[in-house]
C-alpha cells in the first residue's frame, strides 16, 4: 500500500486555531497523565466496572456533542460496525476496566508506567502480526531495553518485594490489550470512508454499551455517593476520554501521527508526579530509573529505517522509496483530505492511552 499524498492547502482552508498545537499537545499530556489519579480516586467510591462505565458514558457524551456540532455522520455497514465492536472491547472496555481493577492494589504511578509498555508489546506482536513492519536491530534492542526497564521498576532483584503481582499483571495486560487492538484496527478499519471523529465516537459509544451490559451483572449500586470520586469519574470521562480525543484529533490533523504519538512518553512522567504530589504515593529509586529505561526502549522500538535510494529504469537519477509505518499505513488508507484516526482510549489513552 503506497502512502497517500498529503492534502494540498486551499484558499478555503480553515482559520488558524486559537491555541498553538504545542499548547494543545501539553494539555493532552497533562490530561492523560492525570487520568491515572482520576482512576485511583474514582475507585475509592465506586467499583472498577462502575468507574469504567462512567468514564465511557461521559466520554461518549462529549464526542456525541462534537459529532452533532460538526454535523458528522455515523459509519455505515454491518462489517464496519462489527470491527468497531471488537475495537471498542480491545481499546476501551477491556483496558479501561483492567486499569481500574489494577489500581485497587497498585499506586497510580506504577499504573502510568505500565501504560508506557504498550509500544513494547506492539513491537513484540509485530514480529508475528505485521509482516510489513520487520524489526531492525535498533528496534529489537529497544524491546530488550524496555523490558529490562519493567523489571527495574518492579524490583526483580529483590523478588518483586512490595509489588502487588496481580495488580501489576492487570495493568500490563491492559497495555497489551492496547497493542492488540491497534494491530486489529490497522488491519480492519482502514479505508472505511467514515471520518475519524465518527469512527472514534462510535467506538467509544459501543464500549459504553458493552459496559452497560456487564456492570449490573458484577456490581450493585453504591449505598452513598461521595463527591470527590464522582468528580474524578466525570473528569476521567469528559476530559480523559472525550475532550482528550478531540484534542488529539486536532493535533494529529495538524502535525501528523508521528509527532502526536510523542505524547506517550510524557504520560508516565506526569502520572508519577501527580501520584506523588496529590496522593502521597511513595517512590523508591528504581521506579523513576526503571521508567526512564522503559521510555528509552519504547522510543527505540518506534524508530524506522531510512529510505534507501533505488535507481529508476531509464534514468540515471535515483528516487527514494518511502517506507510506511503502521500509522502511515492507516493514514494512507484514508482520503488525502481526511486526517488519520486518533488514538482511541490512549491514556488512557496512545497508541496506549489510559
mmCIF file of C-alpha atoms in Angstrom:
data_model
loop_
_atom_site.group_PDB
_atom_site.id
_atom_site.type_symbol
_atom_site.label_atom_id
_atom_site.label_comp_id
_atom_site.label_asym_id
_atom_site.label_seq_id
_atom_site.Cartn_x
_atom_site.Cartn_y
_atom_site.Cartn_z
ATOM 1 C CA UNK A 1 0.000 0.000 0.000
ATOM 2 C CA UNK A 2 1.513 3.281 -1.075
ATOM 3 C CA UNK A 3 1.198 6.389 1.070
ATOM 4 C CA UNK A 4 -1.430 8.915 0.071
ATOM 5 C CA UNK A 5 -0.378 12.390 -0.925
ATOM 6 C CA UNK A 6 -0.735 14.965 1.850
ATOM 7 C CA UNK A 7 -3.677 17.330 1.490
ATOM 8 C CA UNK A 8 -2.903 20.443 -0.513
ATOM 9 C CA UNK A 9 -3.754 23.749 1.212
ATOM 10 C CA UNK A 10 -6.551 25.619 -0.489
ATOM 11 C CA UNK A 11 -7.972 29.103 -0.202
ATOM 12 C CA UNK A 12 -10.856 27.581 1.734
ATOM 13 C CA UNK A 13 -8.574 26.202 4.439
ATOM 14 C CA UNK A 14 -9.937 26.582 7.968
ATOM 15 C CA UNK A 15 -8.862 29.542 10.037
ATOM 16 C CA UNK A 16 -5.793 29.104 12.263
ATOM 17 C CA UNK A 17 -6.515 27.625 15.687
ATOM 18 C CA UNK A 18 -6.558 29.896 18.679
ATOM 19 C CA UNK A 19 -4.043 27.744 20.545
ATOM 20 C CA UNK A 20 -0.751 26.576 19.078
ATOM 21 C CA UNK A 21 -0.550 22.790 18.648
ATOM 22 C CA UNK A 22 2.264 22.647 21.221
ATOM 23 C CA UNK A 23 -0.049 24.073 23.866
ATOM 24 C CA UNK A 24 -2.750 21.556 22.967
ATOM 25 C CA UNK A 25 -0.127 18.797 22.972
ATOM 26 C CA UNK A 26 0.885 19.800 26.514
ATOM 27 C CA UNK A 27 -2.730 19.892 27.683
ATOM 28 C CA UNK A 28 -3.283 16.442 26.189
ATOM 29 C CA UNK A 29 -0.262 15.036 28.033
ATOM 30 C CA UNK A 30 -1.480 16.578 31.299
ATOM 31 C CA UNK A 31 -4.992 15.180 30.910
ATOM 32 C CA UNK A 32 -3.832 11.662 30.108
ATOM 33 C CA UNK A 33 -1.159 11.786 32.811
ATOM 34 C CA UNK A 34 -3.723 12.781 35.427
ATOM 35 C CA UNK A 35 -6.118 10.052 34.243
ATOM 36 C CA UNK A 36 -4.369 7.545 36.497
ATOM 37 C CA UNK A 37 -5.004 9.771 39.510
ATOM 38 C CA UNK A 38 -8.653 10.107 38.466
ATOM 39 C CA UNK A 39 -8.936 6.307 38.249
ATOM 40 C CA UNK A 40 -7.411 5.882 41.707
ATOM 41 C CA UNK A 41 -9.742 8.435 43.296
ATOM 42 C CA UNK A 42 -12.743 7.052 41.415
ATOM 43 C CA UNK A 43 -12.180 3.518 42.740
ATOM 44 C CA UNK A 44 -12.364 4.872 46.292
ATOM 45 C CA UNK A 45 -16.097 5.453 45.825
ATOM 46 C CA UNK A 46 -17.133 3.133 43.012
ATOM 47 C CA UNK A 47 -16.471 -0.400 41.808
ATOM 48 C CA UNK A 48 -13.939 -0.650 38.956
ATOM 49 C CA UNK A 49 -16.611 -1.527 36.385
ATOM 50 C CA UNK A 50 -18.631 1.476 37.527
ATOM 51 C CA UNK A 51 -15.615 3.749 37.114
ATOM 52 C CA UNK A 52 -15.102 2.437 33.593
ATOM 53 C CA UNK A 53 -18.786 2.727 32.675
ATOM 54 C CA UNK A 54 -18.952 6.304 33.978
ATOM 55 C CA UNK A 55 -15.777 7.186 32.151
ATOM 56 C CA UNK A 56 -17.102 5.844 28.854
ATOM 57 C CA UNK A 57 -20.538 7.384 29.357
ATOM 58 C CA UNK A 58 -19.211 10.909 29.888
ATOM 59 C CA UNK A 59 -16.643 10.450 27.128
ATOM 60 C CA UNK A 60 -19.365 9.364 24.703
ATOM 61 C CA UNK A 61 -21.442 12.416 25.649
ATOM 62 C CA UNK A 62 -18.598 14.784 24.746
ATOM 63 C CA UNK A 63 -17.911 13.032 21.442
ATOM 64 C CA UNK A 64 -21.624 12.918 20.602
ATOM 65 C CA UNK A 65 -21.851 16.691 21.055
ATOM 66 C CA UNK A 66 -18.822 17.107 18.767
ATOM 67 C CA UNK A 67 -20.456 14.908 16.121
ATOM 68 C CA UNK A 68 -23.636 16.990 16.258
ATOM 69 C CA UNK A 69 -21.759 20.302 16.101
ATOM 70 C CA UNK A 70 -19.696 19.127 13.127
ATOM 71 C CA UNK A 71 -22.782 17.513 11.537
ATOM 72 C CA UNK A 72 -20.841 14.339 11.037
ATOM 73 C CA UNK A 73 -22.439 11.008 10.146
ATOM 74 C CA UNK A 74 -22.034 7.653 11.820
ATOM 75 C CA UNK A 75 -20.212 4.891 9.926
ATOM 76 C CA UNK A 76 -22.235 2.701 7.596
ATOM 77 C CA UNK A 77 -22.195 -1.025 7.026
ATOM 78 C CA UNK A 78 -22.591 -4.028 9.329
ATOM 79 C CA UNK A 79 -18.993 -5.086 8.676
ATOM 80 C CA UNK A 80 -17.618 -1.741 9.879
ATOM 81 C CA UNK A 81 -19.784 -1.834 12.997
ATOM 82 C CA UNK A 82 -18.653 -5.383 13.707
ATOM 83 C CA UNK A 83 -14.998 -4.364 13.562
ATOM 84 C CA UNK A 84 -15.733 -1.285 15.689
ATOM 85 C CA UNK A 85 -17.333 -3.534 18.313
ATOM 86 C CA UNK A 86 -14.149 -5.593 18.579
ATOM 87 C CA UNK A 87 -12.005 -2.442 18.621
ATOM 88 C CA UNK A 88 -14.194 -0.958 21.363
ATOM 89 C CA UNK A 89 -13.566 -4.024 23.505
ATOM 90 C CA UNK A 90 -9.807 -4.206 22.919
ATOM 91 C CA UNK A 91 -9.056 -0.459 23.086
ATOM 92 C CA UNK A 92 -11.629 0.789 25.595
ATOM 93 C CA UNK A 93 -13.814 -1.602 27.564
ATOM 94 C CA UNK A 94 -11.135 -4.160 28.452
ATOM 95 C CA UNK A 95 -8.057 -1.980 29.157
ATOM 96 C CA UNK A 96 -10.049 0.715 30.976
ATOM 97 C CA UNK A 97 -11.543 -1.956 33.257
ATOM 98 C CA UNK A 98 -8.196 -3.656 33.803
ATOM 99 C CA UNK A 99 -6.541 -0.388 34.831
ATOM 100 C CA UNK A 100 -9.405 0.331 37.229
ATOM 101 C CA UNK A 101 -9.050 -3.091 38.857
ATOM 102 C CA UNK A 102 -5.259 -2.787 38.906
ATOM 103 C CA UNK A 103 -5.364 0.489 40.808
ATOM 104 C CA UNK A 104 -7.245 -1.158 43.651
ATOM 105 C CA UNK A 105 -3.901 -2.634 44.715
ATOM 106 C CA UNK A 106 -1.131 -0.718 42.940
ATOM 107 C CA UNK A 107 -0.293 3.007 43.016
ATOM 108 C CA UNK A 108 -1.292 5.233 40.121
ATOM 109 C CA UNK A 109 2.405 5.893 39.444
ATOM 110 C CA UNK A 110 3.025 2.205 38.677
ATOM 111 C CA UNK A 111 -0.109 2.041 36.514
ATOM 112 C CA UNK A 112 1.120 5.006 34.483
ATOM 113 C CA UNK A 113 4.497 3.367 33.929
ATOM 114 C CA UNK A 114 2.866 0.072 32.900
ATOM 115 C CA UNK A 115 0.846 2.033 30.355
ATOM 116 C CA UNK A 116 4.113 3.117 28.711
ATOM 117 C CA UNK A 117 4.903 -0.508 27.814
ATOM 118 C CA UNK A 118 2.310 -0.526 25.012
ATOM 119 C CA UNK A 119 4.900 0.205 22.273
ATOM 120 C CA UNK A 120 6.963 -2.713 23.607
ATOM 121 C CA UNK A 121 4.018 -5.101 23.316
ATOM 122 C CA UNK A 122 3.255 -3.677 19.884
ATOM 123 C CA UNK A 123 6.822 -4.315 18.775
ATOM 124 C CA UNK A 124 6.675 -7.872 20.107
ATOM 125 C CA UNK A 125 3.387 -8.573 18.345
ATOM 126 C CA UNK A 126 4.591 -7.008 15.102
ATOM 127 C CA UNK A 127 7.147 -9.796 14.774
ATOM 128 C CA UNK A 128 4.221 -12.102 14.003
ATOM 129 C CA UNK A 129 1.232 -9.973 13.078
ATOM 130 C CA UNK A 130 2.661 -7.215 10.881
ATOM 131 C CA UNK A 131 4.852 -8.736 8.192
ATOM 132 C CA UNK A 132 5.427 -5.315 6.610
ATOM 133 C CA UNK A 133 6.843 -3.961 9.865
ATOM 134 C CA UNK A 134 10.021 -6.006 10.214
ATOM 135 C CA UNK A 135 12.188 -5.055 13.185
ATOM 136 C CA UNK A 136 15.637 -3.540 12.842
ATOM 137 C CA UNK A 137 18.457 -4.252 15.251
ATOM 138 C CA UNK A 138 17.821 -0.921 16.950
ATOM 139 C CA UNK A 139 14.147 -1.728 17.461
ATOM 140 C CA UNK A 140 14.946 -5.223 18.724
ATOM 141 C CA UNK A 141 17.417 -3.681 21.171
ATOM 142 C CA UNK A 142 14.708 -1.240 22.259
ATOM 143 C CA UNK A 143 12.409 -4.159 23.028
ATOM 144 C CA UNK A 144 15.009 -5.769 25.266
ATOM 145 C CA UNK A 145 15.886 -2.473 26.970
ATOM 146 C CA UNK A 146 12.231 -1.735 27.587
ATOM 147 C CA UNK A 147 11.553 -4.980 29.384
ATOM 148 C CA UNK A 148 14.725 -4.538 31.435
ATOM 149 C CA UNK A 149 13.150 -1.243 32.499
ATOM 150 C CA UNK A 150 9.956 -3.070 33.521
ATOM 151 C CA UNK A 151 11.970 -5.456 35.685
ATOM 152 C CA UNK A 152 13.773 -2.468 37.199
ATOM 153 C CA UNK A 153 10.504 -0.751 38.093
ATOM 154 C CA UNK A 154 9.236 -3.952 39.720
ATOM 155 C CA UNK A 155 12.487 -4.553 41.630
ATOM 156 C CA UNK A 156 13.090 -8.033 40.191
ATOM 157 C CA UNK A 157 16.440 -8.425 42.004
ATOM 158 C CA UNK A 158 14.636 -8.316 45.354
ATOM 159 C CA UNK A 159 11.950 -10.814 44.401
ATOM 160 C CA UNK A 160 9.353 -8.144 43.471
ATOM 161 C CA UNK A 161 9.140 -7.298 47.148
ATOM 162 C CA UNK A 162 6.441 -4.744 47.940
ATOM 163 C CA UNK A 163 4.820 -5.034 44.492
ATOM 164 C CA UNK A 164 1.333 -6.460 44.105
ATOM 165 C CA UNK A 165 1.808 -9.029 41.367
ATOM 166 C CA UNK A 166 -1.879 -9.338 40.489
ATOM 167 C CA UNK A 167 -2.455 -5.607 40.126
ATOM 168 C CA UNK A 168 0.725 -5.134 38.126
ATOM 169 C CA UNK A 169 -0.183 -8.026 35.839
ATOM 170 C CA UNK A 170 -3.601 -6.473 35.198
ATOM 171 C CA UNK A 171 -2.010 -3.130 34.278
ATOM 172 C CA UNK A 172 0.456 -4.821 31.923
ATOM 173 C CA UNK A 173 -2.393 -6.833 30.399
ATOM 174 C CA UNK A 174 -4.260 -3.578 29.774
ATOM 175 C CA UNK A 175 -1.263 -2.223 27.874
ATOM 176 C CA UNK A 176 -1.051 -5.490 25.934
ATOM 177 C CA UNK A 177 -4.715 -5.092 25.003
ATOM 178 C CA UNK A 178 -3.977 -1.645 23.541
ATOM 179 C CA UNK A 179 -1.262 -3.159 21.346
ATOM 180 C CA UNK A 180 -3.527 -5.983 20.129
ATOM 181 C CA UNK A 181 -6.327 -3.504 19.497
ATOM 182 C CA UNK A 182 -4.222 -1.240 17.334
ATOM 183 C CA UNK A 183 -2.974 -4.108 15.209
ATOM 184 C CA UNK A 184 -6.605 -5.120 14.740
ATOM 185 C CA UNK A 185 -7.649 -1.574 13.836
ATOM 186 C CA UNK A 186 -4.846 -1.210 11.288
ATOM 187 C CA UNK A 187 -5.942 -4.395 9.569
ATOM 188 C CA UNK A 188 -9.708 -3.949 9.603
ATOM 189 C CA UNK A 189 -10.744 -0.287 9.725
ATOM 190 C CA UNK A 190 -8.574 1.249 7.018
ATOM 191 C CA UNK A 191 -10.433 2.785 4.104
ATOM 192 C CA UNK A 192 -13.932 2.686 5.593
ATOM 193 C CA UNK A 193 -14.819 6.092 4.166
ATOM 194 C CA UNK A 194 -16.095 7.302 7.547
ATOM 195 C CA UNK A 195 -14.490 10.289 9.235
ATOM 196 C CA UNK A 196 -12.073 9.732 12.072
ATOM 197 C CA UNK A 197 -14.275 11.555 14.566
ATOM 198 C CA UNK A 198 -17.202 9.384 13.517
ATOM 199 C CA UNK A 199 -15.196 6.186 13.984
ATOM 200 C CA UNK A 200 -13.842 7.326 17.353
ATOM 201 C CA UNK A 201 -17.246 8.407 18.677
ATOM 202 C CA UNK A 202 -18.881 5.188 17.503
ATOM 203 C CA UNK A 203 -16.142 3.069 19.043
ATOM 204 C CA UNK A 204 -16.392 4.731 22.452
ATOM 205 C CA UNK A 205 -20.183 4.554 22.267
ATOM 206 C CA UNK A 206 -20.042 0.801 21.608
ATOM 207 C CA UNK A 207 -17.675 0.356 24.548
ATOM 208 C CA UNK A 208 -20.218 2.199 26.708
ATOM 209 C CA UNK A 209 -22.919 -0.265 25.653
ATOM 210 C CA UNK A 210 -20.617 -3.175 26.479
ATOM 211 C CA UNK A 211 -20.032 -1.838 29.991
ATOM 212 C CA UNK A 212 -23.749 -1.059 30.381
ATOM 213 C CA UNK A 213 -24.382 -4.790 29.959
ATOM 214 C CA UNK A 214 -21.507 -6.041 32.106
ATOM 215 C CA UNK A 215 -21.586 -3.573 35.014
ATOM 216 C CA UNK A 216 -25.012 -4.536 36.505
ATOM 217 C CA UNK A 217 -24.030 -8.221 36.392
ATOM 218 C CA UNK A 218 -20.977 -7.775 38.618
ATOM 219 C CA UNK A 219 -21.734 -4.721 40.744
ATOM 220 C CA UNK A 220 -24.524 -3.171 42.769
ATOM 221 C CA UNK A 221 -25.360 0.485 43.188
ATOM 222 C CA UNK A 222 -23.323 2.194 45.930
ATOM 223 C CA UNK A 223 -25.184 2.972 49.139
ATOM 224 C CA UNK A 224 -23.908 6.550 49.008
ATOM 225 C CA UNK A 225 -22.041 8.677 46.515
ATOM 226 C CA UNK A 226 -19.070 10.756 47.614
ATOM 227 C CA UNK A 227 -18.482 13.966 45.720
ATOM 228 C CA UNK A 228 -14.749 13.573 45.095
ATOM 229 C CA UNK A 229 -14.883 10.096 43.442
ATOM 230 C CA UNK A 230 -17.850 11.255 41.357
ATOM 231 C CA UNK A 231 -15.970 14.322 40.154
ATOM 232 C CA UNK A 232 -12.966 12.127 39.390
ATOM 233 C CA UNK A 233 -15.080 9.821 37.192
ATOM 234 C CA UNK A 234 -16.675 12.781 35.418
ATOM 235 C CA UNK A 235 -13.248 14.316 34.756
ATOM 236 C CA UNK A 236 -11.880 10.940 33.649
ATOM 237 C CA UNK A 237 -14.644 10.597 31.070
ATOM 238 C CA UNK A 238 -15.310 14.149 29.918
ATOM 239 C CA UNK A 239 -11.643 15.171 29.882
ATOM 240 C CA UNK A 240 -9.574 11.993 29.687
ATOM 241 C CA UNK A 241 -11.735 10.191 27.129
ATOM 242 C CA UNK A 242 -13.894 12.802 25.402
ATOM 243 C CA UNK A 243 -12.094 16.138 25.273
ATOM 244 C CA UNK A 244 -8.658 14.483 25.033
ATOM 245 C CA UNK A 245 -9.865 12.596 21.959
ATOM 246 C CA UNK A 246 -10.844 15.886 20.322
ATOM 247 C CA UNK A 247 -7.510 17.442 21.265
ATOM 248 C CA UNK A 248 -5.550 14.569 19.806
ATOM 249 C CA UNK A 249 -7.756 14.558 16.712
ATOM 250 C CA UNK A 250 -6.715 18.162 16.061
ATOM 251 C CA UNK A 251 -3.024 17.631 16.836
ATOM 252 C CA UNK A 252 -2.817 14.586 14.540
ATOM 253 C CA UNK A 253 -4.549 16.507 11.751
ATOM 254 C CA UNK A 254 -2.160 19.446 12.135
ATOM 255 C CA UNK A 255 1.260 17.858 12.702
ATOM 256 C CA UNK A 256 0.751 14.194 11.820
ATOM 257 C CA UNK A 257 0.530 10.949 13.823
ATOM 258 C CA UNK A 258 4.265 10.554 14.429
ATOM 259 C CA UNK A 259 4.621 13.841 16.302
ATOM 260 C CA UNK A 260 1.301 13.377 18.075
ATOM 261 C CA UNK A 261 2.363 9.926 19.292
ATOM 262 C CA UNK A 262 5.219 11.538 21.243
ATOM 263 C CA UNK A 263 2.653 12.326 23.940
ATOM 264 C CA UNK A 264 3.104 8.699 25.014
ATOM 265 C CA UNK A 265 6.488 9.500 26.533
ATOM 266 C CA UNK A 266 5.189 12.326 28.717
ATOM 267 C CA UNK A 267 2.267 10.423 30.250
ATOM 268 C CA UNK A 268 4.197 8.289 32.802
ATOM 269 C CA UNK A 269 6.244 11.307 33.900
ATOM 270 C CA UNK A 270 3.098 13.322 34.601
ATOM 271 C CA UNK A 271 1.327 10.328 36.150
ATOM 272 C CA UNK A 272 4.244 9.789 38.527
ATOM 273 C CA UNK A 273 4.460 13.455 39.514
ATOM 274 C CA UNK A 274 0.698 13.657 40.059
ATOM 275 C CA UNK A 275 0.585 10.470 42.128
ATOM 276 C CA UNK A 276 3.385 11.644 44.410
ATOM 277 C CA UNK A 277 2.097 15.207 44.773
ATOM 278 C CA UNK A 278 -1.638 14.557 45.126
ATOM 279 C CA UNK A 279 -1.896 11.045 46.565
ATOM 280 C CA UNK A 280 1.305 10.934 48.646
ATOM 281 C CA UNK A 281 2.445 7.809 46.818
ATOM 282 C CA UNK A 282 5.962 6.761 47.721
ATOM 283 C CA UNK A 283 8.775 6.380 45.219
ATOM 284 C CA UNK A 284 11.915 4.292 45.523
ATOM 285 C CA UNK A 285 14.905 4.960 43.290
ATOM 286 C CA UNK A 286 14.123 2.073 40.942
ATOM 287 C CA UNK A 287 10.715 3.464 39.924
ATOM 288 C CA UNK A 288 11.882 6.624 38.099
ATOM 289 C CA UNK A 289 15.051 4.915 36.858
ATOM 290 C CA UNK A 290 13.077 1.970 35.517
ATOM 291 C CA UNK A 291 10.521 4.311 33.948
ATOM 292 C CA UNK A 292 13.314 6.134 32.119
ATOM 293 C CA UNK A 293 14.656 2.816 30.810
ATOM 294 C CA UNK A 294 11.161 1.789 29.682
ATOM 295 C CA UNK A 295 10.670 5.065 27.802
ATOM 296 C CA UNK A 296 14.091 4.742 26.168
ATOM 297 C CA UNK A 297 13.278 1.255 24.981
ATOM 298 C CA UNK A 298 9.824 2.304 23.780
ATOM 299 C CA UNK A 299 11.331 5.186 21.807
ATOM 300 C CA UNK A 300 13.828 2.856 20.142
ATOM 301 C CA UNK A 301 11.078 0.436 19.116
ATOM 302 C CA UNK A 302 9.420 3.260 17.184
ATOM 303 C CA UNK A 303 12.487 4.037 15.062
ATOM 304 C CA UNK A 304 12.357 3.251 11.366
ATOM 305 C CA UNK A 305 14.948 2.561 8.680
ATOM 306 C CA UNK A 306 15.807 5.476 6.455
ATOM 307 C CA UNK A 307 14.630 5.009 2.869
ATOM 308 C CA UNK A 308 17.245 3.582 0.512
ATOM 309 C CA UNK A 309 17.678 5.114 -2.934
ATOM 310 C CA UNK A 310 16.794 2.842 -5.860
ATOM 311 C CA UNK A 311 17.690 3.621 -9.478
ATOM 312 C CA UNK A 312 14.774 4.228 -11.830
ATOM 313 C CA UNK A 313 14.918 2.327 -15.136
ATOM 314 C CA UNK A 314 15.925 4.570 -17.987
ATOM 315 C CA UNK A 315 17.071 7.360 -15.721
ATOM 316 C CA UNK A 316 20.412 7.992 -14.067
ATOM 317 C CA UNK A 317 18.752 9.800 -11.157
ATOM 318 C CA UNK A 318 17.694 7.942 -8.061
ATOM 319 C CA UNK A 319 14.491 8.151 -6.086
ATOM 320 C CA UNK A 320 13.856 7.155 -2.517
ATOM 321 C CA UNK A 321 11.207 4.529 -1.982
ATOM 322 C CA UNK A 322 9.170 5.584 1.035
ATOM 323 C CA UNK A 323 8.821 3.194 3.887
ATOM 324 C CA UNK A 324 5.453 3.286 5.603
ATOM 325 C CA UNK A 325 4.950 2.797 9.288
ATOM 326 C CA UNK A 326 1.729 1.283 10.713
ATOM 327 C CA UNK A 327 0.456 4.784 11.430
ATOM 328 C CA UNK A 328 1.368 5.916 7.944
ATOM 329 C CA UNK A 329 -0.377 2.878 6.504
ATOM 330 C CA UNK A 330 -3.560 3.734 8.359
ATOM 331 C CA UNK A 331 -3.189 7.328 7.203
ATOM 332 C CA UNK A 332 -2.716 6.225 3.603
ATOM 333 C CA UNK A 333 -5.912 4.228 3.692
ATOM 334 C CA UNK A 334 -7.975 7.389 4.057
ATOM 335 C CA UNK A 335 -8.533 10.144 1.564
ATOM 336 C CA UNK A 336 -5.929 12.887 1.332
ATOM 337 C CA UNK A 337 -8.306 15.396 2.895
ATOM 338 C CA UNK A 338 -9.048 13.218 5.925
ATOM 339 C CA UNK A 339 -6.620 13.142 8.882
ATOM 340 C CA UNK A 340 -5.589 9.806 10.406
ATOM 341 C CA UNK A 341 -7.726 8.215 13.061
ATOM 342 C CA UNK A 342 -6.732 9.459 16.504
ATOM 343 C CA UNK A 343 -5.803 7.014 19.209
ATOM 344 C CA UNK A 344 -8.938 5.916 20.984
ATOM 345 C CA UNK A 345 -8.676 5.271 24.629
ATOM 346 C CA UNK A 346 -4.906 6.208 24.663
ATOM 347 C CA UNK A 347 -4.135 7.430 28.308
ATOM 348 C CA UNK A 348 -5.811 6.121 28.808
ATOM 349 C CA UNK A 349 -5.095 6.871 26.358
ATOM 350 C CA UNK A 350 -1.919 6.030 22.807
ATOM 351 C CA UNK A 351 -1.230 4.402 20.925
ATOM 352 C CA UNK A 352 -1.514 3.455 24.560
ATOM 353 C CA UNK A 353 -3.821 5.704 26.467
ATOM 354 C CA UNK A 354 -5.163 5.265 29.949
#
